[in-house]
Amino acid sequence: MPKDEVAVVAPAASGDQVDRAAPRFEVDLIKPHTQAGISFQSGAKIKVTAAQRTWLKAEKVIAGDTQEK
């Protein structure tokens, strides 16, 4: 495409899904945990989605605040 040409991209239709990566949070495990078939020991740091973080907190596998990475 020549420099002076502008490509016009139509917006996604309302029914189309937009591919967005879910934000990840780095958490510290306080208990051993298996994620995606990989076993982690207490003290390991893993990255999880917000929903996974909520579940891990409820199961007392992680503790404290976590930050988005």
Short mmCIF file of N, CA, C and O in Angstrom, two decimals:
data_model
loop_
_atom_site.label_atom_id
_atom_site.label_comp_id
_atom_site.label_asym_id
_atom_site.label_seq_id
_atom_site.Cartn_x
_atom_site.Cartn_y
_atom_site.Cartn_z
N MET A 1 0.85 -1.17 0.00
CA MET A 1 0.00 0.00 0.00
C MET A 1 0.90 1.24 0.00
O MET A 1 1.79 1.35 0.81
N PRO A 2 0.63 2.19 -0.90
CA PRO A 2 1.42 3.43 -0.92
C PRO A 2 1.26 4.21 0.38
O PRO A 2 0.26 4.09 1.07
N LYS A 3 2.26 5.04 0.67
CA LYS A 3 2.27 5.82 1.91
C LYS A 3 1.04 6.68 2.10
O LYS A 3 0.54 6.84 3.20
N ASP A 4 0.56 7.30 1.02
CA ASP A 4 -0.54 8.24 1.16
C ASP A 4 -1.92 7.58 1.19
O ASP A 4 -2.92 8.26 1.33
N GLU A 5 -1.98 6.26 1.09
CA GLU A 5 -3.26 5.56 1.16
C GLU A 5 -3.58 5.22 2.60
O GLU A 5 -2.70 4.93 3.39
N VAL A 6 -4.84 5.27 2.94
CA VAL A 6 -5.28 4.93 4.29
C VAL A 6 -6.16 3.70 4.21
O VAL A 6 -7.09 3.65 3.42
N ALA A 7 -5.85 2.73 5.03
CA ALA A 7 -6.68 1.53 5.07
C ALA A 7 -7.84 1.78 6.01
O ALA A 7 -7.68 2.30 7.10
N VAL A 8 -9.03 1.45 5.57
CA VAL A 8 -10.22 1.63 6.39
C VAL A 8 -10.64 0.25 6.87
O VAL A 8 -10.81 -0.66 6.08
N VAL A 9 -10.77 0.15 8.18
CA VAL A 9 -11.16 -1.12 8.78
C VAL A 9 -12.52 -0.92 9.42
O VAL A 9 -12.72 -0.01 10.22
N ALA A 10 -13.45 -1.77 9.04
CA ALA A 10 -14.81 -1.66 9.59
C ALA A 10 -14.80 -2.14 11.03
O ALA A 10 -14.07 -3.06 11.39
N PRO A 11 -15.60 -1.51 11.88
CA PRO A 11 -15.69 -1.97 13.27
C PRO A 11 -16.33 -3.35 13.31
O PRO A 11 -17.08 -3.73 12.40
N ALA A 12 -16.04 -4.09 14.36
CA ALA A 12 -16.60 -5.43 14.50
C ALA A 12 -18.11 -5.33 14.65
O ALA A 12 -18.62 -4.40 15.28
N ALA A 13 -18.80 -6.27 14.05
CA ALA A 13 -20.25 -6.31 14.20
C ALA A 13 -20.59 -6.62 15.65
O ALA A 13 -19.80 -7.22 16.37
N SER A 14 -21.76 -6.22 16.08
CA SER A 14 -22.13 -6.37 17.49
C SER A 14 -22.10 -7.83 17.94
O SER A 14 -21.86 -8.11 19.10
N GLY A 15 -22.32 -8.77 17.05
CA GLY A 15 -22.32 -10.19 17.42
C GLY A 15 -20.93 -10.81 17.42
O GLY A 15 -20.74 -11.90 17.93
N ASP A 16 -19.95 -10.11 16.84
CA ASP A 16 -18.60 -10.67 16.79
C ASP A 16 -17.92 -10.57 18.14
O ASP A 16 -18.09 -9.61 18.87
N GLN A 17 -17.13 -11.59 18.45
CA GLN A 17 -16.36 -11.56 19.69
C GLN A 17 -15.04 -10.88 19.42
O GLN A 17 -14.43 -11.07 18.38
N VAL A 18 -14.61 -10.07 20.36
CA VAL A 18 -13.33 -9.40 20.24
C VAL A 18 -12.33 -10.21 21.04
O VAL A 18 -12.57 -10.57 22.18
N ASP A 19 -11.18 -10.52 20.43
CA ASP A 19 -10.17 -11.32 21.09
C ASP A 19 -9.33 -10.42 22.00
O ASP A 19 -8.50 -9.66 21.54
N ARG A 20 -9.59 -10.49 23.28
CA ARG A 20 -8.83 -9.70 24.25
C ARG A 20 -8.27 -10.65 25.29
O ARG A 20 -8.97 -11.51 25.79
N ALA A 21 -7.02 -10.44 25.63
CA ALA A 21 -6.42 -11.27 26.66
C ALA A 21 -6.94 -10.80 28.01
O ALA A 21 -6.98 -9.60 28.30
N ALA A 22 -7.37 -11.74 28.81
CA ALA A 22 -7.84 -11.41 30.16
C ALA A 22 -6.66 -10.93 30.99
O ALA A 22 -5.56 -11.46 30.88
N PRO A 23 -6.89 -9.93 31.83
CA PRO A 23 -5.79 -9.48 32.69
C PRO A 23 -5.33 -10.62 33.59
O PRO A 23 -6.13 -11.46 34.00
N ARG A 24 -4.07 -10.66 33.86
CA ARG A 24 -3.49 -11.70 34.72
C ARG A 24 -2.97 -11.08 36.00
O ARG A 24 -2.52 -9.95 36.01
N PHE A 25 -3.04 -11.85 37.06
CA PHE A 25 -2.58 -11.41 38.37
C PHE A 25 -1.54 -12.41 38.86
O PHE A 25 -1.75 -13.61 38.77
N GLU A 26 -0.44 -11.89 39.39
CA GLU A 26 0.57 -12.77 39.95
C GLU A 26 0.19 -13.02 41.40
O GLU A 26 -0.05 -12.09 42.16
N VAL A 27 0.11 -14.29 41.77
CA VAL A 27 -0.28 -14.66 43.13
C VAL A 27 0.78 -15.56 43.74
O VAL A 27 1.50 -16.26 43.03
N ASP A 28 0.87 -15.53 45.06
CA ASP A 28 1.78 -16.40 45.81
C ASP A 28 0.95 -17.53 46.42
O ASP A 28 -0.02 -17.27 47.13
N LEU A 29 1.35 -18.75 46.17
CA LEU A 29 0.64 -19.89 46.72
C LEU A 29 1.03 -20.10 48.18
O LEU A 29 2.20 -20.00 48.53
N ILE A 30 0.04 -20.39 49.01
CA ILE A 30 0.33 -20.73 50.40
C ILE A 30 0.10 -22.21 50.66
O ILE A 30 0.33 -22.70 51.76
N LYS A 31 -0.35 -22.92 49.62
CA LYS A 31 -0.53 -24.37 49.66
C LYS A 31 -0.07 -24.91 48.31
O LYS A 31 -0.08 -24.20 47.31
N PRO A 32 0.30 -26.19 48.25
CA PRO A 32 0.60 -26.78 46.94
C PRO A 32 -0.64 -26.70 46.05
O PRO A 32 -1.77 -26.75 46.52
N HIS A 33 -0.42 -26.56 44.74
CA HIS A 33 -1.52 -26.38 43.80
C HIS A 33 -1.10 -26.89 42.43
O HIS A 33 0.05 -26.76 42.04
N THR A 34 -2.05 -27.47 41.69
CA THR A 34 -1.80 -27.90 40.32
C THR A 34 -2.61 -27.03 39.38
O THR A 34 -3.81 -26.84 39.57
N GLN A 35 -1.92 -26.47 38.38
CA GLN A 35 -2.58 -25.62 37.39
C GLN A 35 -2.08 -26.04 36.02
O GLN A 35 -0.88 -26.13 35.80
N ALA A 36 -3.03 -26.28 35.12
CA ALA A 36 -2.71 -26.69 33.74
C ALA A 36 -1.80 -27.91 33.74
O ALA A 36 -0.89 -28.02 32.93
N GLY A 37 -2.04 -28.83 34.69
CA GLY A 37 -1.28 -30.07 34.75
C GLY A 37 0.11 -29.94 35.35
O GLY A 37 0.87 -30.89 35.37
N ILE A 38 0.44 -28.76 35.86
CA ILE A 38 1.76 -28.54 36.45
C ILE A 38 1.58 -28.35 37.96
O ILE A 38 0.77 -27.53 38.40
N SER A 39 2.35 -29.10 38.74
CA SER A 39 2.28 -28.99 40.20
C SER A 39 3.21 -27.90 40.70
O SER A 39 4.36 -27.82 40.27
N PHE A 40 2.70 -27.07 41.60
CA PHE A 40 3.48 -26.00 42.20
C PHE A 40 3.47 -26.19 43.71
O PHE A 40 2.46 -26.59 44.29
N GLN A 41 4.59 -25.87 44.34
CA GLN A 41 4.70 -25.98 45.79
C GLN A 41 4.30 -24.67 46.45
O GLN A 41 4.25 -23.61 45.81
N SER A 42 4.06 -24.73 47.74
CA SER A 42 3.78 -23.53 48.52
C SER A 42 4.92 -22.55 48.34
O SER A 42 6.09 -22.93 48.29
N GLY A 43 4.60 -21.28 48.18
CA GLY A 43 5.61 -20.24 47.96
C GLY A 43 5.85 -19.90 46.51
O GLY A 43 6.46 -18.88 46.20
N ALA A 44 5.35 -20.73 45.60
CA ALA A 44 5.53 -20.46 44.16
C ALA A 44 4.65 -19.28 43.76
O ALA A 44 3.62 -19.01 44.36
N LYS A 45 5.07 -18.58 42.71
CA LYS A 45 4.29 -17.48 42.14
C LYS A 45 3.75 -17.96 40.79
O LYS A 45 4.50 -18.49 39.99
N ILE A 46 2.45 -17.76 40.58
CA ILE A 46 1.83 -18.11 39.30
C ILE A 46 0.96 -16.94 38.85
O ILE A 46 0.58 -16.09 39.65
N LYS A 47 0.64 -16.90 37.57
CA LYS A 47 -0.24 -15.86 37.02
C LYS A 47 -1.59 -16.49 36.71
O LYS A 47 -1.66 -17.54 36.08
N VAL A 48 -2.65 -15.82 37.17
CA VAL A 48 -4.01 -16.33 37.01
C VAL A 48 -4.95 -15.21 36.59
O VAL A 48 -4.64 -14.04 36.74
N THR A 49 -6.13 -15.59 36.10
CA THR A 49 -7.17 -14.62 35.77
C THR A 49 -7.88 -14.19 37.04
O THR A 49 -7.70 -14.79 38.11
N ALA A 50 -8.71 -13.18 36.95
CA ALA A 50 -9.46 -12.70 38.11
C ALA A 50 -10.37 -13.79 38.67
O ALA A 50 -10.48 -13.96 39.88
N ALA A 51 -11.02 -14.54 37.79
CA ALA A 51 -11.91 -15.62 38.25
C ALA A 51 -11.11 -16.71 38.97
O ALA A 51 -11.55 -17.23 40.00
N GLN A 52 -9.96 -17.06 38.42
CA GLN A 52 -9.11 -18.07 39.07
C GLN A 52 -8.63 -17.56 40.43
O GLN A 52 -8.59 -18.31 41.40
N ARG A 53 -8.27 -16.29 40.49
CA ARG A 53 -7.81 -15.68 41.73
C ARG A 53 -8.90 -15.75 42.79
O ARG A 53 -8.64 -16.11 43.94
N THR A 54 -10.13 -15.44 42.42
CA THR A 54 -11.25 -15.51 43.35
C THR A 54 -11.43 -16.92 43.89
O THR A 54 -11.61 -17.14 45.09
N TRP A 55 -11.37 -17.90 43.00
CA TRP A 55 -11.52 -19.30 43.40
C TRP A 55 -10.38 -19.73 44.32
O TRP A 55 -10.61 -20.38 45.35
N LEU A 56 -9.14 -19.36 43.97
CA LEU A 56 -7.99 -19.72 44.80
C LEU A 56 -8.10 -19.11 46.19
O LEU A 56 -7.75 -19.74 47.19
N LYS A 57 -8.59 -17.86 46.28
CA LYS A 57 -8.78 -17.23 47.58
C LYS A 57 -9.84 -17.98 48.39
O LYS A 57 -9.66 -18.22 49.58
N ALA A 58 -10.94 -18.35 47.75
CA ALA A 58 -12.02 -19.07 48.42
C ALA A 58 -11.54 -20.42 48.95
O ALA A 58 -11.98 -20.88 50.01
N GLU A 59 -10.64 -21.05 48.21
CA GLU A 59 -10.10 -22.36 48.61
C GLU A 59 -8.91 -22.23 49.55
O GLU A 59 -8.31 -23.23 49.93
N LYS A 60 -8.55 -20.98 49.89
CA LYS A 60 -7.43 -20.68 50.79
C LYS A 60 -6.10 -21.23 50.28
O LYS A 60 -5.26 -21.70 51.02
N VAL A 61 -5.93 -21.14 48.95
CA VAL A 61 -4.67 -21.55 48.31
C VAL A 61 -3.75 -20.34 48.18
O VAL A 61 -2.53 -20.48 48.12
N ILE A 62 -4.34 -19.13 48.16
CA ILE A 62 -3.56 -17.89 48.13
C ILE A 62 -4.11 -16.98 49.23
O ILE A 62 -5.22 -17.16 49.71
N ALA A 63 -3.33 -15.99 49.61
CA ALA A 63 -3.78 -15.03 50.62
C ALA A 63 -3.34 -13.63 50.23
O ALA A 63 -2.41 -13.47 49.43
N GLY A 64 -4.01 -12.64 50.78
CA GLY A 64 -3.59 -11.26 50.58
C GLY A 64 -3.97 -10.68 49.24
O GLY A 64 -4.60 -11.31 48.42
N ASP A 65 -3.55 -9.42 49.07
CA ASP A 65 -3.83 -8.69 47.84
C ASP A 65 -2.91 -9.17 46.74
O ASP A 65 -1.77 -9.55 46.99
N THR A 66 -3.39 -9.09 45.51
CA THR A 66 -2.58 -9.44 44.35
C THR A 66 -2.65 -8.30 43.37
O THR A 66 -3.62 -7.54 43.35
N GLN A 67 -1.63 -8.17 42.56
CA GLN A 67 -1.57 -7.07 41.60
C GLN A 67 -1.65 -7.59 40.18
O GLN A 67 -1.14 -8.65 39.87
N GLU A 68 -2.28 -6.78 39.32
CA GLU A 68 -2.39 -7.12 37.91
C GLU A 68 -1.01 -7.05 37.27
O GLU A 68 -0.21 -6.18 37.56
N LYS A 69 -0.69 -8.02 36.43
CA LYS A 69 0.61 -8.07 35.73
C LYS A 69 0.40 -8.10 34.25
O LYS A 69 -0.50 -8.63 33.74
#
